[in-house]
Amino acid sequence: MQQRYVGNSGLRASVLSLGTMSWAQETDEHDAMELLHAFVSAGGTVVDTAASYSGGEAEAMLGSMLGDVVSRSELVISSKAGASSRDGRQRPDASRGAMLSTLDASLARLGTDYLDIWFVQCWDGNVPLEETLSALELALRSGRARYVGISNFNGWQSAKAAAIAGFPIVANQSEYSLLNRSAEAELLPAVEDAGLGLMAWAPLGRGVLSGKYRGHIPADSRAAGDRLAGYVGKYLEARDSRVVEAVHMAAKGLGRTALDVSLAWLLNRPGVASAVIGPRNAVQLKELLDAKPTPLPAEIARALEDVSA
C-alpha cells in the first residue's frame, strides 16, 4: 500500500487508514482482529480510533491486540479527544483538563506510552483555542504524542489554529467525498496554505458510494439499524443517487469497481494524505483493499465533479 507524507511533516501514513468507529458495536472482537491482521498484511499502517468510540471500548479492543495480532511498532495509531458523551449525546469538551485526562485514559486503554498522532476531535466554542492548543503542546513535549492534529475544524478555524499554535499541527481530519465536497470551499485551501495534510473520513459517502443502497436499504446495513440510520440517511436523497449512478457508470466503463473509482477520485485530490475507511468485517475490507486508486482519466474525473458539484 502506498505511503504518503502528511502535509509538510515527516509523518508517513498509508493512503488508507483503518477506522474503528464500529468496533465494540457492529464489529466484534473476532472481526476486528481479522480486520487488523488483513489491513497490516496489505501494507496498511494507520489505525484511527477515538476515546469517544463506543465509550472507549474501541481503544481497549485495539489495545488488546497490540503485541499479539500486530506489533505496536508496525502501526501509526491516531486517536482523538475533545468530545464527551452525556445523556446519549456527544458534546464538545476541549478544555485542557478534559483533553489531558482523556489522553491518559486513551493511552491506558491502548496499553502504549504514546500516540503517533493525537487529534482534538472538534471545535469547542466554549473554550479558548489557546487553552485547547496548550494540551496538544504538552502532549508533544511530554512524548505522549509524536504528532498532533485537528479534526472537523473548518477553514478559518484550521488557519487560526495553525497560525497561533507555535508548534507544528500536521493534519486535519474531516469529511470529504464525492457526496460531500464542502471541504473544497475553504478548508482545503486553508490546510494546504498552512502545510497540513487532510485525512478524509467517510471517503465513500458513509458507504453510499459503494452502491449498496441503490434502490433499497439492505437489512444488515448501517442505514437499517437504529444507531446509524441518520448518519447514513443524510446521503440517500435524490441528488445523492445521481452521483452514485454516475460513479457506477464510470466504474462500468473503466472496468473498475465503484469503490475503486470513488477512492481514486478522492486520493488524487490536492492535499489528501489518507482516506479513513470503516469496514465492519473482512469481506468489506477485502473489497476496499482490492481497489487500485490509480488516477482516473481526466474526462471521467471532470464528469464526476460536474455531477457532484
Coordinates of C-alpha atoms in Angstrom, one line a residue:
M1 CA 0.0 0.0 0.0
Q2 CA 1.3 3.4 -0.9
Q3 CA 2.6 5.6 1.9
R4 CA 2.4 9.4 1.8
Y5 CA 3.9 12.2 3.9
V6 CA 1.2 14.0 5.9
G7 CA 1.3 17.7 4.9
N8 CA 4.7 19.2 5.3
S9 CA 5.6 16.9 8.1
G10 CA 7.8 13.8 8.3
L11 CA 4.9 11.7 9.3
R12 CA 4.3 8.9 6.8
A13 CA 0.8 7.4 6.5
S14 CA -0.8 4.7 4.4
V15 CA -3.2 6.0 1.9
L16 CA -5.9 4.0 3.6
S17 CA -6.4 4.3 7.3
L18 CA -8.4 1.7 9.2
G19 CA -11.2 3.4 11.2
T20 CA -12.6 1.8 14.3
M21 CA -15.9 3.7 14.9
S22 CA -17.8 0.4 14.6
W23 CA -15.6 -1.6 16.9
A24 CA -17.3 -2.9 20.0
Q25 CA -20.6 -2.1 18.3
E26 CA -21.3 -3.6 14.9
T27 CA -17.8 -5.1 14.8
D28 CA -17.0 -7.7 17.5
E29 CA -13.5 -8.7 18.7
H30 CA -13.1 -11.6 16.3
D31 CA -14.0 -9.5 13.3
A32 CA -11.8 -6.6 14.5
M33 CA -8.9 -9.0 14.8
E34 CA -9.4 -10.2 11.3
L35 CA -9.6 -6.6 10.0
L36 CA -6.4 -5.5 11.7
H37 CA -4.4 -8.5 10.6
A38 CA -5.6 -8.2 7.0
F39 CA -5.0 -4.5 6.9
V40 CA -1.4 -4.7 8.2
S41 CA -0.7 -7.6 5.9
A42 CA -1.7 -5.4 2.9
G43 CA 0.7 -2.7 4.0
G44 CA -1.6 -0.5 5.9
T45 CA -0.2 1.4 8.9
V46 CA -2.6 4.0 10.2
V47 CA -5.3 2.8 12.6
D48 CA -7.7 5.5 13.6
T49 CA -9.7 5.5 16.8
A50 CA -11.1 7.9 19.4
A51 CA -11.8 8.0 23.1
S52 CA -15.5 8.6 22.2
Y53 CA -15.8 5.5 20.1
S54 CA -18.0 3.0 22.0
G55 CA -17.2 4.8 25.2
G56 CA -13.5 3.9 24.9
E57 CA -14.2 0.2 24.1
A58 CA -12.8 0.6 20.6
E59 CA -9.5 1.8 22.0
A60 CA -9.5 -1.1 24.6
M61 CA -10.2 -3.6 21.8
L62 CA -7.3 -2.3 19.7
G63 CA -5.0 -2.3 22.7
S64 CA -5.8 -5.9 23.5
M65 CA -4.4 -6.8 20.0
L66 CA -1.1 -5.0 20.2
G67 CA 1.7 -7.5 20.6
D68 CA -0.5 -10.5 19.8
V69 CA -2.1 -9.7 16.4
V70 CA 0.4 -7.0 15.4
S71 CA 3.4 -5.3 16.8
R72 CA 2.9 -1.8 18.1
S73 CA 5.9 -0.6 16.0
E74 CA 4.1 -1.6 12.8
L75 CA 1.2 0.8 13.4
V76 CA 0.6 4.5 13.2
I77 CA -2.1 4.9 15.9
S78 CA -4.2 8.0 15.8
S79 CA -6.8 8.9 18.4
K80 CA -9.0 11.8 19.3
A81 CA -10.1 13.7 22.4
G82 CA -12.3 16.7 23.0
A83 CA -15.8 15.2 22.6
S84 CA -17.7 13.7 25.6
S85 CA -20.9 11.7 25.6
R86 CA -23.6 12.6 28.2
D87 CA -27.2 11.6 28.1
G88 CA -26.5 9.7 24.9
R89 CA -25.5 12.9 23.1
Q90 CA -22.0 13.9 22.1
R91 CA -20.8 17.3 23.1
P92 CA -17.5 19.2 22.7
D93 CA -15.2 19.5 25.7
A94 CA -11.8 20.6 24.5
S95 CA -10.7 22.1 27.8
R96 CA -7.1 21.5 28.8
G97 CA -8.1 19.3 31.8
A98 CA -10.6 17.2 29.8
M99 CA -8.2 16.8 26.9
L100 CA -5.2 15.7 29.0
S101 CA -7.3 13.4 31.2
T102 CA -8.7 11.8 28.1
L103 CA -5.3 11.3 26.6
D104 CA -4.0 9.5 29.7
A105 CA -7.1 7.3 29.7
S106 CA -6.6 6.5 26.0
L107 CA -3.0 5.5 26.5
A108 CA -4.0 3.2 29.4
R109 CA -6.7 1.5 27.3
L110 CA -4.4 1.1 24.3
G111 CA -1.5 -0.1 26.5
T112 CA 1.0 2.2 24.9
D113 CA 3.2 5.1 26.0
Y114 CA 2.4 7.3 23.1
L115 CA 0.1 8.0 20.2
D116 CA 1.6 8.6 16.7
I117 CA -0.9 11.4 16.1
W118 CA -3.4 12.9 18.6
F119 CA -6.3 15.0 17.3
V120 CA -8.7 17.4 19.0
Q121 CA -11.9 15.9 17.8
C122 CA -13.9 19.1 17.2
W123 CA -14.1 22.8 17.7
D124 CA -15.3 23.9 21.1
G125 CA -16.6 27.4 21.1
N126 CA -16.8 27.5 24.9
V127 CA -13.1 27.1 25.4
P128 CA -10.3 29.5 24.3
L129 CA -8.5 28.0 21.4
E130 CA -5.2 28.8 23.1
E131 CA -6.2 26.5 26.0
T132 CA -7.0 23.6 23.7
L133 CA -3.7 24.0 21.9
S134 CA -1.8 24.1 25.2
A135 CA -3.0 20.5 25.7
L136 CA -1.7 19.5 22.3
E137 CA 1.6 21.2 23.0
L138 CA 2.0 19.4 26.4
A139 CA 1.3 16.1 24.8
L140 CA 4.1 16.7 22.3
R141 CA 6.6 18.0 24.9
S142 CA 5.9 15.0 27.2
G143 CA 6.3 12.5 24.4
R144 CA 2.7 11.2 24.8
A145 CA 2.0 12.2 21.2
R146 CA 4.5 12.2 18.3
Y147 CA 2.4 14.5 16.2
V148 CA -0.9 16.4 16.7
G149 CA -3.8 17.4 14.5
I150 CA -7.2 19.0 14.4
S151 CA -10.4 17.3 13.4
N152 CA -13.7 18.7 12.0
F153 CA -12.3 22.3 12.1
N154 CA -13.5 24.4 9.2
G155 CA -11.2 26.6 7.1
W156 CA -10.9 29.7 9.3
Q157 CA -10.7 27.6 12.4
S158 CA -7.8 25.5 10.9
A159 CA -6.0 28.6 9.7
K160 CA -6.3 30.2 13.1
A161 CA -5.1 27.1 15.0
A162 CA -2.1 26.7 12.7
A163 CA -1.2 30.4 13.0
I164 CA -1.2 30.7 16.8
A165 CA -0.1 27.3 17.8
G166 CA 3.7 27.9 18.0
F167 CA 4.3 24.2 17.3
P168 CA 3.5 22.0 14.2
I169 CA 0.0 20.9 13.6
V170 CA 0.3 18.3 10.8
A171 CA -3.2 17.2 9.9
N172 CA -6.8 18.0 9.7
Q173 CA -9.2 15.0 9.8
S174 CA -12.5 16.0 8.2
E175 CA -15.3 14.5 6.0
Y176 CA -14.6 14.6 2.2
S177 CA -16.0 12.5 -0.7
L178 CA -17.9 12.9 -3.9
L179 CA -21.1 13.2 -1.8
N180 CA -19.6 15.9 0.4
R181 CA -17.3 18.3 -1.2
S182 CA -17.8 21.2 1.2
A183 CA -14.1 21.0 2.2
E184 CA -13.2 22.4 -1.2
A185 CA -14.8 25.8 -0.4
E186 CA -12.3 27.0 2.2
L187 CA -11.0 24.0 4.2
L188 CA -8.6 22.5 1.6
P189 CA -7.1 25.9 0.6
A190 CA -6.6 26.7 4.3
V191 CA -4.9 23.4 5.3
E192 CA -2.7 23.5 2.2
D193 CA -1.6 27.0 2.9
A194 CA -0.8 26.0 6.5
G195 CA 1.1 22.9 5.4
L196 CA -1.4 20.4 6.9
G197 CA -2.4 17.1 5.3
L198 CA -6.1 16.1 5.0
M199 CA -7.0 12.7 6.4
A200 CA -10.5 12.3 4.9
W201 CA -13.2 10.4 6.9
A202 CA -16.3 8.9 5.2
P203 CA -14.5 8.8 1.8
L204 CA -17.2 6.6 0.4
G205 CA -20.1 8.9 1.5
R206 CA -20.8 6.9 4.6
G207 CA -21.0 3.8 2.5
V208 CA -23.5 5.1 0.0
L209 CA -21.0 5.4 -2.9
S210 CA -20.4 1.6 -2.7
G211 CA -23.9 1.3 -4.3
K212 CA -25.3 -1.0 -1.6
Y213 CA -28.2 1.4 -1.2
R214 CA -29.2 1.6 -4.9
G215 CA -33.0 1.0 -4.8
H216 CA -33.2 -0.4 -1.4
I217 CA -31.7 -0.5 2.2
P218 CA -30.1 -3.9 3.0
A219 CA -31.3 -5.4 6.2
D220 CA -27.7 -5.8 7.5
S221 CA -26.6 -2.3 6.6
R222 CA -25.9 0.7 8.9
A223 CA -28.9 2.5 7.4
A224 CA -31.2 -0.3 8.6
G225 CA -30.1 0.0 12.3
D226 CA -31.2 2.5 14.9
R227 CA -27.8 3.7 15.9
L228 CA -26.5 4.9 12.4
A229 CA -29.6 5.3 10.3
G230 CA -29.4 9.1 10.5
Y231 CA -25.7 9.0 9.8
V232 CA -26.2 7.2 6.5
G233 CA -29.6 8.7 5.7
K234 CA -28.0 12.1 5.0
Y235 CA -26.8 10.8 1.7
L236 CA -29.9 8.8 0.5
E237 CA -31.6 11.8 -1.2
A238 CA -32.3 12.1 -4.9
R239 CA -29.4 14.4 -5.5
D240 CA -27.0 11.8 -4.0
S241 CA -28.4 9.0 -6.1
R242 CA -27.4 10.9 -9.2
V243 CA -23.8 11.0 -8.0
V244 CA -23.9 7.3 -7.1
E245 CA -25.2 6.4 -10.6
A246 CA -22.5 8.5 -12.2
V247 CA -19.9 6.7 -10.2
H248 CA -21.3 3.3 -11.2
M249 CA -21.4 4.3 -14.9
A250 CA -17.8 5.4 -14.7
A251 CA -16.8 2.2 -13.0
K252 CA -18.5 0.1 -15.6
G253 CA -16.9 1.9 -18.4
L254 CA -13.5 1.6 -16.9
G255 CA -13.8 -2.0 -15.8
R256 CA -13.3 -0.9 -12.2
T257 CA -15.5 -1.0 -9.1
A258 CA -17.4 1.9 -7.6
L259 CA -15.2 1.7 -4.5
D260 CA -12.2 1.9 -6.7
V261 CA -13.5 4.9 -8.6
S262 CA -14.6 6.8 -5.5
L263 CA -11.3 6.3 -3.7
A264 CA -9.2 7.0 -6.8
W265 CA -11.0 10.4 -7.2
L266 CA -10.5 11.3 -3.6
L267 CA -6.9 10.2 -3.2
N268 CA -5.8 12.2 -6.2
R269 CA -7.3 15.4 -4.9
P270 CA -4.7 18.0 -3.8
G271 CA -3.8 17.9 -0.1
V272 CA -5.3 14.5 0.7
A273 CA -2.9 12.3 2.6
S274 CA -5.1 9.4 3.6
A275 CA -8.7 8.1 3.4
V276 CA -10.2 6.7 6.7
I277 CA -12.2 3.7 5.8
G278 CA -14.6 1.9 8.2
P279 CA -15.2 -1.7 7.1
R280 CA -17.3 -3.7 9.6
N281 CA -15.9 -7.1 8.5
A282 CA -13.2 -8.8 6.5
V283 CA -15.3 -9.1 3.3
Q284 CA -15.8 -5.3 3.2
L285 CA -12.1 -4.7 3.9
K286 CA -11.1 -7.0 1.0
E287 CA -13.2 -5.0 -1.4
L288 CA -11.5 -1.9 -0.3
L289 CA -8.0 -3.4 -0.4
D290 CA -8.7 -4.7 -3.9
A291 CA -9.3 -1.2 -5.1
K292 CA -6.4 0.3 -7.0
P293 CA -6.7 4.1 -6.6
T294 CA -4.7 5.0 -9.7
P295 CA -5.8 8.4 -11.2
L296 CA -9.0 8.4 -13.2
P297 CA -8.9 9.6 -16.8
A298 CA -9.2 13.4 -16.8
E299 CA -12.5 13.4 -18.6
I300 CA -14.0 10.9 -16.2
A301 CA -12.9 12.9 -13.2
R302 CA -14.3 16.1 -14.7
A303 CA -17.7 14.4 -15.4
L304 CA -17.9 13.2 -11.8
E305 CA -17.1 16.6 -10.5
D306 CA -19.8 18.2 -12.7
V307 CA -22.4 15.8 -11.3
S308 CA -21.3 16.2 -7.7
A309 CA -20.7 19.9 -7.8

